[in-house]
CSV table of C-alpha atoms in Angstrom, one decimal:
chain,number,residue,atom,x,y,z
A,185,MET,CA,55.8,10.6,-146.6
A,186,SER,CA,52.7,12.7,-146.0
A,187,LYS,CA,53.5,15.9,-143.9
A,188,VAL,CA,52.4,16.1,-140.1
A,189,VAL,CA,50.3,19.1,-139.2
A,190,LEU,CA,49.4,20.5,-135.7
A,191,ILE,CA,46.6,22.7,-135.5
A,192,THR,CA,45.4,24.3,-132.5
A,193,GLY,CA,41.9,24.6,-132.1
A,194,GLY,CA,41.1,22.2,-134.4
A,195,SER,CA,37.7,20.9,-133.6
A,196,SER,CA,35.7,24.1,-135.1
A,197,GLY,CA,35.5,26.8,-137.0
A,198,ILE,CA,38.7,28.6,-139.2
A,199,GLY,CA,40.8,25.3,-137.3
A,200,LYS,CA,38.2,22.9,-138.5
A,201,ALA,CA,38.1,23.8,-142.1
A,202,ILE,CA,41.5,24.0,-142.2
A,203,GLY,CA,42.3,20.5,-141.1
A,204,GLU,CA,39.6,18.9,-142.6
A,205,PHE,CA,41.3,20.6,-146.0
A,206,LEU,CA,44.9,19.5,-145.3
A,207,PHE,CA,43.5,16.0,-144.5
A,208,HIS,CA,42.0,15.4,-147.7
A,209,LYS,CA,45.0,16.7,-149.3
A,210,GLY,CA,46.9,13.5,-148.0
A,211,TYR,CA,48.2,15.2,-144.9
A,212,THR,CA,48.4,13.5,-141.1
A,213,VAL,CA,46.3,16.4,-139.5
A,214,TYR,CA,46.3,16.6,-135.3
A,215,GLY,CA,43.8,18.6,-134.2
A,216,THR,CA,43.7,20.1,-130.3
A,217,SER,CA,40.5,20.9,-128.2
A,218,ARG,CA,40.4,21.3,-124.9
A,219,ASN,CA,37.3,18.6,-124.7
A,220,PRO,CA,38.1,16.3,-127.8
A,221,GLU,CA,35.5,13.9,-126.1
A,222,LYS,CA,33.3,15.8,-127.1
A,223,ILE,CA,33.7,16.1,-130.7
A,224,THR,CA,32.3,13.5,-132.3
A,225,ASN,CA,32.3,14.5,-135.9
A,226,SER,CA,36.3,14.9,-136.8
A,227,VAL,CA,37.8,13.3,-139.6
A,228,PHE,CA,41.4,13.9,-138.2
A,229,PRO,CA,42.6,13.0,-134.6
A,230,LEU,CA,41.8,15.2,-132.1
A,231,ILE,CA,44.2,15.4,-128.9
A,232,VAL,CA,44.0,17.3,-125.3
A,233,LEU,CA,45.6,20.8,-125.3
A,234,ASP,CA,45.0,23.9,-123.7
A,235,VAL,CA,47.0,26.8,-125.0
A,236,CYS,CA,46.9,28.3,-121.4
A,237,SER,CA,48.4,25.3,-119.8
A,238,SER,CA,52.0,24.7,-120.6
A,239,GLU,CA,52.5,21.3,-119.2
A,240,SER,CA,49.0,20.3,-121.9
A,241,ILE,CA,51.0,21.9,-124.4
A,242,GLN,CA,54.4,19.8,-123.7
A,243,GLN,CA,52.6,17.2,-123.4
A,244,ALA,CA,50.3,17.2,-126.8
A,245,VAL,CA,53.7,17.8,-128.5
A,246,ALA,CA,55.1,14.9,-127.1
A,247,ASN,CA,51.9,12.9,-128.1
A,248,VAL,CA,52.4,13.9,-131.9
A,249,ILE,CA,55.5,13.4,-131.9
A,250,SER,CA,55.7,9.6,-130.4
A,251,SER,CA,52.6,8.9,-133.0
A,252,SER,CA,54.3,10.1,-136.3
A,253,GLY,CA,58.0,10.5,-135.8
A,254,ARG,CA,58.0,14.8,-136.4
A,255,ILE,CA,56.6,17.9,-136.7
A,256,ASP,CA,56.7,19.4,-140.0
A,257,ILE,CA,53.8,22.4,-139.7
A,258,VAL,CA,52.1,23.9,-136.7
A,259,ILE,CA,49.2,25.8,-137.1
A,260,ASN,CA,48.9,28.3,-134.4
A,261,ASN,CA,44.9,28.9,-134.8
A,262,ALA,CA,43.2,28.7,-131.0
A,263,GLY,CA,42.5,31.9,-129.7
A,264,VAL,CA,39.5,33.9,-128.4
A,265,GLY,CA,37.3,37.4,-128.7
A,266,ILE,CA,36.6,39.6,-126.5
A,267,THR,CA,34.8,43.0,-126.6
A,268,GLY,CA,33.9,45.7,-124.3
A,269,PRO,CA,35.2,49.2,-123.4
A,270,ILE,CA,38.5,49.3,-121.8
A,271,GLU,CA,37.4,51.6,-118.9
A,272,GLU,CA,34.6,48.6,-117.9
A,273,THR,CA,36.4,45.7,-119.1
A,274,ALA,CA,37.8,43.5,-116.1
A,275,THR,CA,41.7,43.5,-116.4
A,276,ALA,CA,41.8,39.8,-115.6
A,277,GLU,CA,39.2,39.3,-118.7
A,278,MET,CA,42.0,41.2,-120.5
A,279,ARG,CA,44.6,38.9,-118.8
A,280,ASN,CA,42.8,35.9,-120.0
A,281,ASN,CA,42.7,37.2,-123.6
A,282,PHE,CA,46.3,37.8,-123.7
A,283,GLU,CA,47.3,34.1,-122.1
A,284,THR,CA,45.3,32.5,-125.4
A,285,ASN,CA,45.9,34.7,-128.0
A,286,PHE,CA,49.4,35.7,-127.5
A,287,PHE,CA,51.1,33.7,-124.6
A,288,GLY,CA,49.7,30.5,-126.0
A,289,PRO,CA,51.1,30.6,-129.4
A,290,ILE,CA,54.6,31.4,-128.1
A,291,GLU,CA,54.5,28.4,-125.9
A,292,VAL,CA,53.2,26.2,-128.4
A,293,ILE,CA,56.4,27.5,-130.3
A,294,LYS,CA,58.8,27.1,-127.8
A,295,ALA,CA,57.8,23.5,-127.4
A,296,VAL,CA,58.1,22.4,-130.7
A,297,LEU,CA,61.2,24.3,-131.9
A,298,PRO,CA,63.3,21.2,-130.7
A,299,GLN,CA,62.1,18.9,-132.5
A,300,MET,CA,62.3,21.4,-135.6
A,301,ARG,CA,65.5,22.2,-135.1
A,302,GLU,CA,66.6,18.3,-134.9
A,303,GLN,CA,64.9,17.5,-138.2
A,304,LYS,CA,66.7,20.8,-139.7
A,305,SER,CA,63.1,21.7,-141.1
A,306,GLY,CA,59.7,23.3,-139.8
A,307,LEU,CA,56.6,25.8,-140.8
A,308,ILE,CA,55.1,27.6,-137.8
A,309,ILE,CA,52.2,29.5,-138.9
A,310,ASN,CA,50.0,32.0,-136.8
A,311,ILE,CA,46.9,33.1,-137.4
A,312,THR,CA,46.5,36.8,-136.6
A,313,SER,CA,44.1,39.1,-137.6
A,314,ILE,CA,43.2,42.7,-139.6
A,315,ALA,CA,42.1,43.6,-136.3
A,316,GLY,CA,45.5,43.1,-135.0
A,317,TYR,CA,46.7,46.4,-137.5
A,318,MET,CA,44.5,48.7,-135.9
A,319,GLY,CA,42.7,49.6,-132.6
A,320,LEU,CA,39.4,49.0,-133.0
A,321,PRO,CA,36.8,50.4,-130.8
A,322,TYR,CA,35.4,48.3,-128.2
A,323,ARG,CA,37.6,45.4,-129.8
A,324,GLY,CA,41.2,46.8,-128.2
A,325,ILE,CA,42.6,44.2,-126.1
A,326,TYR,CA,41.6,41.8,-129.1
A,327,SER,CA,43.4,44.3,-131.2
A,328,ALA,CA,46.5,44.3,-128.9
A,329,SER,CA,46.9,40.5,-128.4
A,330,LYS,CA,46.8,40.2,-132.1
A,331,GLY,CA,49.3,42.9,-133.2
A,332,ALA,CA,51.5,41.7,-130.1
A,333,LEU,CA,51.3,38.0,-131.9
A,334,GLU,CA,52.4,39.5,-135.3
A,335,ILE,CA,55.0,41.7,-133.9
A,336,VAL,CA,56.8,39.1,-132.0
A,337,SER,CA,56.3,36.6,-134.9
A,338,GLU,CA,59.3,38.9,-136.6
A,339,ALA,CA,61.3,38.4,-133.8
A,340,ILE,CA,61.0,34.8,-133.7
A,341,SER,CA,61.5,34.5,-137.6
A,342,ILE,CA,64.8,36.1,-137.2
A,343,GLU,CA,66.4,33.7,-134.3
A,344,VAL,CA,65.2,30.4,-136.0
A,345,LYS,CA,65.8,31.0,-139.6
A,346,SER,CA,69.0,29.7,-139.3
A,347,PHE,CA,67.6,26.0,-138.2
A,348,GLY,CA,65.4,25.7,-141.6
A,349,ILE,CA,62.6,26.8,-139.7
A,350,ASN,CA,60.1,29.3,-141.4
A,351,ILE,CA,57.6,31.8,-139.3
A,352,VAL,CA,54.6,32.9,-141.2
A,353,ASN,CA,51.7,34.9,-140.2
A,354,ILE,CA,48.2,34.7,-141.7
A,355,ALA,CA,45.5,38.1,-140.8
A,356,PRO,CA,41.9,37.0,-141.8
A,357,GLY,CA,39.5,39.5,-142.2
A,358,GLU,CA,36.2,38.4,-141.3
A,359,PHE,CA,35.3,34.9,-141.9
A,360,ALA,CA,31.7,32.6,-141.4
A,361,THR,CA,32.2,31.1,-138.1
A,362,ASP,CA,30.7,31.0,-134.5
A,363,ILE,CA,33.5,33.0,-132.9
A,364,ALA,CA,31.0,35.3,-131.6
A,365,SER,CA,29.8,32.9,-129.7
A,366,HIS,CA,32.9,31.9,-127.6
A,367,ARG,CA,33.9,35.9,-127.1
A,368,TYR,CA,33.8,37.3,-123.8
A,369,HIS,CA,32.0,40.4,-123.9
A,370,ALA,CA,31.8,43.0,-121.1
A,371,PRO,CA,28.1,44.1,-120.2
A,372,ILE,CA,26.3,46.3,-121.4
A,373,LEU,CA,25.8,48.5,-118.6
A,374,GLU,CA,22.3,50.6,-118.3
A,375,ASN,CA,24.1,53.5,-116.5
A,376,SER,CA,27.1,53.6,-118.7
A,377,VAL,CA,28.0,56.1,-120.8
A,378,TYR,CA,29.4,53.5,-123.4
A,379,LYS,CA,26.1,51.7,-123.4
A,380,THR,CA,24.7,52.8,-126.9
A,381,PRO,CA,27.8,53.2,-128.8
A,382,TYR,CA,29.0,49.7,-127.5
A,383,GLU,CA,26.1,48.5,-128.1
A,384,ASN,CA,26.0,49.8,-131.9
A,385,THR,CA,29.0,48.3,-132.4
A,386,LEU,CA,28.3,45.0,-131.2
A,387,GLY,CA,25.6,44.9,-133.6
A,388,ILE,CA,27.5,46.2,-136.7
A,389,MET,CA,30.4,43.4,-135.7
A,390,ASN,CA,27.7,40.0,-135.4
A,391,SER,CA,26.1,41.6,-138.6
A,392,ASN,CA,29.5,41.3,-140.7
A,393,LEU,CA,30.0,37.6,-139.0
A,394,HIS,CA,27.3,36.4,-140.8
A,395,ARG,CA,28.4,38.0,-144.4
A,396,GLY,CA,31.8,36.5,-143.5
A,397,ASP,CA,34.0,34.4,-146.5
A,398,ASN,CA,34.2,30.8,-146.4
A,399,PRO,CA,36.9,29.6,-144.0
A,400,GLU,CA,38.1,27.2,-146.8
A,401,ASP,CA,39.1,29.7,-148.8
A,402,LEU,CA,41.9,30.5,-146.2
A,403,ALA,CA,42.5,27.0,-146.1
A,404,LEU,CA,43.3,27.2,-149.8
A,405,VAL,CA,45.7,30.1,-149.0
A,406,ILE,CA,47.4,27.9,-145.9
A,407,TYR,CA,47.7,24.9,-148.4
A,408,GLN,CA,49.3,27.5,-151.1
A,409,ILE,CA,51.8,28.4,-147.9
A,410,ILE,CA,52.9,25.4,-147.1
A,411,ASN,CA,53.7,24.2,-150.6
A,412,ASP,CA,55.7,27.4,-150.9
A,413,LYS,CA,59.2,27.1,-150.8
A,414,ASN,CA,60.0,30.9,-149.9
A,415,PRO,CA,57.0,32.0,-148.3
A,416,LYS,CA,56.0,35.5,-147.2
A,417,LEU,CA,56.3,36.4,-143.4
A,418,HIS,CA,52.9,38.7,-143.5
A,419,TYR,CA,49.5,37.4,-145.4
A,420,LYS,CA,46.5,39.2,-145.2
A,421,VAL,CA,43.1,37.2,-146.0
A,422,GLY,CA,39.9,39.1,-146.4
A,423,GLY,CA,37.5,41.2,-148.2
A,424,PHE,CA,38.9,44.4,-150.2
A,425,MET,CA,38.0,46.8,-147.8
A,426,GLN,CA,39.4,44.8,-145.0
A,427,LYS,CA,42.8,44.6,-146.6
A,428,ILE,CA,42.7,48.5,-147.9
A,429,SER,CA,42.0,49.6,-144.4
A,430,ILE,CA,45.5,48.8,-143.4
A,431,VAL,CA,46.9,50.0,-146.0
A,432,LEU,CA,44.9,53.7,-145.6
A,433,LYS,CA,46.5,53.3,-141.9
A,434,ARG,CA,50.0,53.4,-143.2
A,435,ILE,CA,49.5,56.4,-145.3
A,436,LEU,CA,46.9,58.6,-143.7
A,437,PRO,CA,47.2,61.1,-141.3
A,438,ASP,CA,46.1,59.2,-137.9
A,439,ARG,CA,43.3,61.2,-137.0
A,440,ILE,CA,41.4,61.4,-140.6
A,441,TYR,CA,42.0,57.6,-140.2
A,442,GLU,CA,40.5,57.3,-136.7
A,443,SER,CA,37.7,59.7,-138.3
A,444,MET,CA,37.4,56.8,-140.5
A,445,LEU,CA,36.8,54.3,-137.9
A,446,MET,CA,34.7,56.0,-135.8
A,447,ASN,CA,32.3,57.0,-139.1
A,448,HIS,CA,32.1,53.3,-139.8
A,449,TYR,CA,31.0,52.3,-136.4
A,450,LYS,CA,28.8,55.2,-136.5
A,451,LEU,CA,30.6,56.8,-133.3
């Protein structure tokens, strides 16, 4: 019997690539979207799920269990970007970002844990970000939301280990997706003291996305994790410089690391 996989945000980008890879490997895959009726080219079924709605999450999980009788793997992939100077970013937009990137995955986890406990097995994979390991300029809220998910997942892992459930975090670097088109961007204000550095940083960020890795590389890592009887808690997937940046943050004095980031973004 094929394992049942639920992927949030499975209609495009990384989520779609993961879903297609696992579908072609013989898994029973369910993707989610807030508006699945608008997607006509998915090779696996898409169900309605809004990660900002507990009711929507509970209904989607119930639908999968009703259709397949179980949920073996959950991939918390749904997320959104946000950019802007902290001073000029609306607090409501910061909260919205945490609702999607942090509280949403937690609500999905809470919804699937009873079924996984009953099965005495399960794997929950949270897609975080290498950005969650450091406070990046003009992406501070995004870094914070992904970093918070990394940390809370460590606690959940300990709490559910005795039920036969594994928690895994995967922190991707830059991948070639359309994530930039879905970000919330605080407006570039003509009279802002941040106008030039913020504008330049956005340019660097967007240029890097076009040179990002193939999402199928991430899908392959997830496939390997699924087939690992003892997966690690943390994985980083990206280019050498992206992954080494985490190591450098651990070993370098704070201000030296800060200067390196400022130099990278020409600040």
